[in-house]
Structure formats: structure tokens, C-alpha cells
PDB file of C-alpha atoms in Angstrom:
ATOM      1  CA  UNK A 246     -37.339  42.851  52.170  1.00  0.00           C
ATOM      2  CA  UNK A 247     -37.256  42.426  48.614  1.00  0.00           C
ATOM      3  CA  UNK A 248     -37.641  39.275  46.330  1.00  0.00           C
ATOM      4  CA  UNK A 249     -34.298  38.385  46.799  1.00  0.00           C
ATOM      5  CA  UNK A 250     -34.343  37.234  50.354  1.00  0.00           C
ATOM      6  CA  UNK A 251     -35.994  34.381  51.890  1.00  0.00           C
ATOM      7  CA  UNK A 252     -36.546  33.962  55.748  1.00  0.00           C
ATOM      8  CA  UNK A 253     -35.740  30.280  56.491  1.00  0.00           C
ATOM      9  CA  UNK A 254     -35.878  30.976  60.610  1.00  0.00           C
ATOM     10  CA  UNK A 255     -34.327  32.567  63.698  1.00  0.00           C
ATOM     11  CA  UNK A 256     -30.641  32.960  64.734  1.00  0.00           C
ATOM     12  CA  UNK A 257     -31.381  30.784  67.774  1.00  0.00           C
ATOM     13  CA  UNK A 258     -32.487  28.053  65.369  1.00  0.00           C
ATOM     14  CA  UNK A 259     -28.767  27.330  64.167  1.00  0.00           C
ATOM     15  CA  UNK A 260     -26.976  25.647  67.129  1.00  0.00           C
ATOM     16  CA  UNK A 261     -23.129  27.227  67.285  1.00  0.00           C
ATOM     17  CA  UNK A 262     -21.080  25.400  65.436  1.00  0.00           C
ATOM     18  CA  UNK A 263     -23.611  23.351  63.678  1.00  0.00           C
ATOM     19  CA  UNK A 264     -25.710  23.788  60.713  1.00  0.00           C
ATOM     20  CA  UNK A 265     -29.685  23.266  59.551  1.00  0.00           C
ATOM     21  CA  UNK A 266     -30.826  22.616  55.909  1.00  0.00           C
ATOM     22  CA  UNK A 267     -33.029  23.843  53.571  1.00  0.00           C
ATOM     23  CA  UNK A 268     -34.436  22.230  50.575  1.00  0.00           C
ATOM     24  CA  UNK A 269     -34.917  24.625  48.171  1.00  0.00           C
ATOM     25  CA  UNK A 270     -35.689  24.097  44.279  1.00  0.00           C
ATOM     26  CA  UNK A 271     -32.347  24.136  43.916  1.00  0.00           C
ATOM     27  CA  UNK A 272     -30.909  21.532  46.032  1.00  0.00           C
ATOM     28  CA  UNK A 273     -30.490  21.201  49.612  1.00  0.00           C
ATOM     29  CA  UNK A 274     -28.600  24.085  51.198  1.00  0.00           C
ATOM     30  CA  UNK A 275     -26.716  23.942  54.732  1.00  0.00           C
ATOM     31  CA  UNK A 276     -26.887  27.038  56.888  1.00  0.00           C
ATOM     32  CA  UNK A 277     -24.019  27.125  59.208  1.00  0.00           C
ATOM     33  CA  UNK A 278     -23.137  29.410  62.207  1.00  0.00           C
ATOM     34  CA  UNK A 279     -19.385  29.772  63.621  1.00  0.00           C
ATOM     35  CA  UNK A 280     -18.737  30.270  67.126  1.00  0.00           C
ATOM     36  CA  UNK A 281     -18.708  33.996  66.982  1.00  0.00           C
ATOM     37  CA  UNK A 282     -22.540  33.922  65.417  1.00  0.00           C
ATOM     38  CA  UNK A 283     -21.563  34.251  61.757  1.00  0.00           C
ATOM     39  CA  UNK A 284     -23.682  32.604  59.167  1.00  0.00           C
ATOM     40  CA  UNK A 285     -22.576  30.742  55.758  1.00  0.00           C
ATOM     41  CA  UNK A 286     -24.583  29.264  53.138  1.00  0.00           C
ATOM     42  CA  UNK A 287     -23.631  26.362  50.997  1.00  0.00           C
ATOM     43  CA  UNK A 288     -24.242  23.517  48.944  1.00  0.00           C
ATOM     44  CA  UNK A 289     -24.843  20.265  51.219  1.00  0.00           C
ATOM     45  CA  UNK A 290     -22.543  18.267  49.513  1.00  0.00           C
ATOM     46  CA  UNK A 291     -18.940  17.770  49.422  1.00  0.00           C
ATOM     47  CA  UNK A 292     -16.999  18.504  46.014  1.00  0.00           C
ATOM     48  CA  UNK A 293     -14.858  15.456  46.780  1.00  0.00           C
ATOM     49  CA  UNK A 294     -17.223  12.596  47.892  1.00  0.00           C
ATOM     50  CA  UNK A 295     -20.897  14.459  47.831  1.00  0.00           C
ATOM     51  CA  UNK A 296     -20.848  14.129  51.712  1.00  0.00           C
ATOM     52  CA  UNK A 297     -23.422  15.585  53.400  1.00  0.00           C
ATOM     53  CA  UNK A 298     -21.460  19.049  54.831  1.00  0.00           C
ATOM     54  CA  UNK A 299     -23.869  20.153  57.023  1.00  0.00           C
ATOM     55  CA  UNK A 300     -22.998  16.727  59.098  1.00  0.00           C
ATOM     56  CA  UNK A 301     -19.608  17.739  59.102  1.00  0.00           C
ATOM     57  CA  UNK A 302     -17.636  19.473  62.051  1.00  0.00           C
ATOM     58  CA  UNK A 303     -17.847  23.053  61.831  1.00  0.00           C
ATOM     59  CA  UNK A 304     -14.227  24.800  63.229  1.00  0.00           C
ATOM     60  CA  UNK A 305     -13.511  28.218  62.759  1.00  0.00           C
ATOM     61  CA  UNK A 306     -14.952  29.169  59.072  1.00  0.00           C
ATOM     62  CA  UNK A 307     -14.704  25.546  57.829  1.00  0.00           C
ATOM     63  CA  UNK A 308     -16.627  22.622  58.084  1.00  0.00           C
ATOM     64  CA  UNK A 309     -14.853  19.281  57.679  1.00  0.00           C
ATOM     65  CA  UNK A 310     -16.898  16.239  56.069  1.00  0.00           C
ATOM     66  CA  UNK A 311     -18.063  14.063  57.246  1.00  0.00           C
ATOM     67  CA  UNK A 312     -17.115  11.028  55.286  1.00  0.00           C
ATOM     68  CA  UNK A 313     -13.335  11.699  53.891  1.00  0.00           C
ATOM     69  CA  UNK A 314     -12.454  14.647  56.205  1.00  0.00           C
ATOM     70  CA  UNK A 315     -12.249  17.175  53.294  1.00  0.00           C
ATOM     71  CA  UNK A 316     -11.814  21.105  54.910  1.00  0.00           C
ATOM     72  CA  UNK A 317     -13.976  23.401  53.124  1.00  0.00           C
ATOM     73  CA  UNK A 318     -14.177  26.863  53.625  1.00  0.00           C
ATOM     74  CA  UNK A 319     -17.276  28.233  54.271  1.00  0.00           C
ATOM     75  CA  UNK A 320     -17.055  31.395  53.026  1.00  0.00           C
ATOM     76  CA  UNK A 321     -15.746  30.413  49.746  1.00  0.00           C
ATOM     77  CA  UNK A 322     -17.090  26.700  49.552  1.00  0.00           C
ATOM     78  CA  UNK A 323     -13.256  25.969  48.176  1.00  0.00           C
ATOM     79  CA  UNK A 324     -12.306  22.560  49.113  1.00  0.00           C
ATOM     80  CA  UNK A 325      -8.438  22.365  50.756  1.00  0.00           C
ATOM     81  CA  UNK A 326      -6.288  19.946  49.733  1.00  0.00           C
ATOM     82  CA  UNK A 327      -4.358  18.722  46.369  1.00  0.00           C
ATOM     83  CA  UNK A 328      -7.166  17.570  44.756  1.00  0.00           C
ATOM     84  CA  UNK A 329      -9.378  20.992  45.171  1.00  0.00           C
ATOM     85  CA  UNK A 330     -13.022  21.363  44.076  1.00  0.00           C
ATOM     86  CA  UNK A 331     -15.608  23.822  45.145  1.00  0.00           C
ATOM     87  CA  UNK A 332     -19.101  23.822  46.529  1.00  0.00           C
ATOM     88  CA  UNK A 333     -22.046  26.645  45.714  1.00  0.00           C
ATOM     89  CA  UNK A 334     -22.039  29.842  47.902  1.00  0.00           C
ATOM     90  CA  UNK A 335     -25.068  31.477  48.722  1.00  0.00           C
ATOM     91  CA  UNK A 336     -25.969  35.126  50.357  1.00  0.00           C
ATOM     92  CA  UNK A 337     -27.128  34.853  53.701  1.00  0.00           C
ATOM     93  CA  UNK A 338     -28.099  37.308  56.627  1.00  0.00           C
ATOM     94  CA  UNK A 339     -29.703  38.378  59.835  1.00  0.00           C
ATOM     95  CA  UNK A 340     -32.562  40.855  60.062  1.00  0.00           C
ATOM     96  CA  UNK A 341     -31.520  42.674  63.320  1.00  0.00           C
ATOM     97  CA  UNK A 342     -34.858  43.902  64.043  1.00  0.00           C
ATOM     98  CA  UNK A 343     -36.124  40.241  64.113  1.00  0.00           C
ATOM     99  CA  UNK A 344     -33.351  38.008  64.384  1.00  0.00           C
ATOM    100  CA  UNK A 345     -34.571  35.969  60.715  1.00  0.00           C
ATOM    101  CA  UNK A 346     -32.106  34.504  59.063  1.00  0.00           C
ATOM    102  CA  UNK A 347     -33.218  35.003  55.457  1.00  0.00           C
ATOM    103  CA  UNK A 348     -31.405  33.185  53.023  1.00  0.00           C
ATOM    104  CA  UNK A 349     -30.298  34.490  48.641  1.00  0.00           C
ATOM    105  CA  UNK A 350     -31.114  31.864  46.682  1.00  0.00           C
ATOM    106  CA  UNK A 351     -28.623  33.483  44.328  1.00  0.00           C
ATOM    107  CA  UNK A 352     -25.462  30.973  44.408  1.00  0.00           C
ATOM    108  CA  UNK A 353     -22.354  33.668  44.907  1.00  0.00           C
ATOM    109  CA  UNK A 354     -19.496  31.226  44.092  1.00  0.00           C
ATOM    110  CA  UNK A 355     -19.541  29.251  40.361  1.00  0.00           C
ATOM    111  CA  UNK A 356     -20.838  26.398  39.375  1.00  0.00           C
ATOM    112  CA  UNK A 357     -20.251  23.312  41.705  1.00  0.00           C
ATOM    113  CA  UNK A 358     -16.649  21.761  40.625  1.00  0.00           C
ATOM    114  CA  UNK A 359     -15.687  18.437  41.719  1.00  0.00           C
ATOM    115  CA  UNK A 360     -11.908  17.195  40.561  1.00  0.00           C
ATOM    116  CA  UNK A 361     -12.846  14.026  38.817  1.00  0.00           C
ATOM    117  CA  UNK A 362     -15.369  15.876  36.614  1.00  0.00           C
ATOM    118  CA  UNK A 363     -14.991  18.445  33.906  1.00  0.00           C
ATOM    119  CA  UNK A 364     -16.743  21.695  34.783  1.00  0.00           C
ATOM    120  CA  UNK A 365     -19.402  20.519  31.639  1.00  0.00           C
ATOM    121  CA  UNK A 366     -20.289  17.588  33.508  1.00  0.00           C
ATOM    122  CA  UNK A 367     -20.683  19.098  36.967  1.00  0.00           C
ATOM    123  CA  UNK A 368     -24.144  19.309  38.261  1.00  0.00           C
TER     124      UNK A 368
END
């Protein structure tokens, strides 16, 4: 493993279709795992409202939030919808030796957009 990688727990730790958090220096960061064991990493909040994602309902590769029902795909963090926006990505993974889930604290996708702010003001 190099530098890049963090393990943050097991496979088994991530209920199917649900998500755990970590907090990282960078923000909390919601793990989640799809029915057919695939993991995504993103952001735990909403581009529309800030919701808390990894409370949302996780369905296929989306997660819905969930205060305002937003869809956002997890593998892109791109909200659905007219009025858009985009959560942070992040690298994640299983070591099949061990079964750790080790997560890239690396965000993939841009910055975090949110429609009613300009890309400057986005945190």
C-alpha cells in the first residue's frame, strides 16, 4: 500500500445498500456499497440542500437525499435534475487479500458545485 490509500475498515462493515462515514481533514466522507458489493466515495452533503447523503436511500448507483429527494449519482457525485450541482468524488477500493476498504483522500470529481453559488464561492 502506498501513501495514497487509507484503510477505513472491512467490506462487511458497509451494510448493502447503506453507507458509513469518515471524518477526514477534509470533511466528512460517505462510503457507500450497492447491492452488487460496489463501493463509492463521496462528499456527505448534498449540492442542493447540504443533506446529509449518506442518510439517503441508496438504489442502484445513486443515493437519493434525504431531505429534498435530490438523485445523485454515485459514481460521478452529479446531482439529477434542472437545477444540477455536484458533490466531491473520491477513489475507493477493496484489498482482496483482506477485505479493507481503503479509502484516496484524493477528491476525483471538481470542486463541490452547488447551483445557487458561483464555483468561487463553493466550499
Amino acid at each position: 500500500m502506498n501513501d495514497r490509500w487509507h484503510k477505513i475498515g472491512h467490506l462487511h462493515d458497509i451494510p448493502p445498500l447503506g453507507a458509513r462515514c469518515v471524518l477526514t481533514p477534509f470533511g466528512r466522507i460517505a462510503v457507500f456499497r450497492t447491492a452488487d458489493d460496489a463501493l463509492y466515495a463521496l462528499e456527505d452533503r448534498c449540492p442542493h440542500k447540504d443533506g446529509p447523503l449518506s442518510q439517503g436511500i441508496v438504489h442502484d448507483t445513486s443515493v437519493t437525499c434525504p431531505l429534498h429527494n435530490a438523485v445523485i449519482a454515485l459514481a460521478s457525485g452529479e446531482m439529477s435534475g434542472p437545477e444540477g450541482g455536484r458533490t466531491r468524488t473520491f477513489d475507493v477500493r477493496v484489498d482482496p487479500a483482506s477485505q479493507a476498504v481503503e479509502l484516496s483522500l484524493e477528491p476525483r470529481s471538481a470542486e463541490f458545485v452547488r447551483p445557487d453559488r458561483p464555483l468561487a464561492a463553493a466550499e
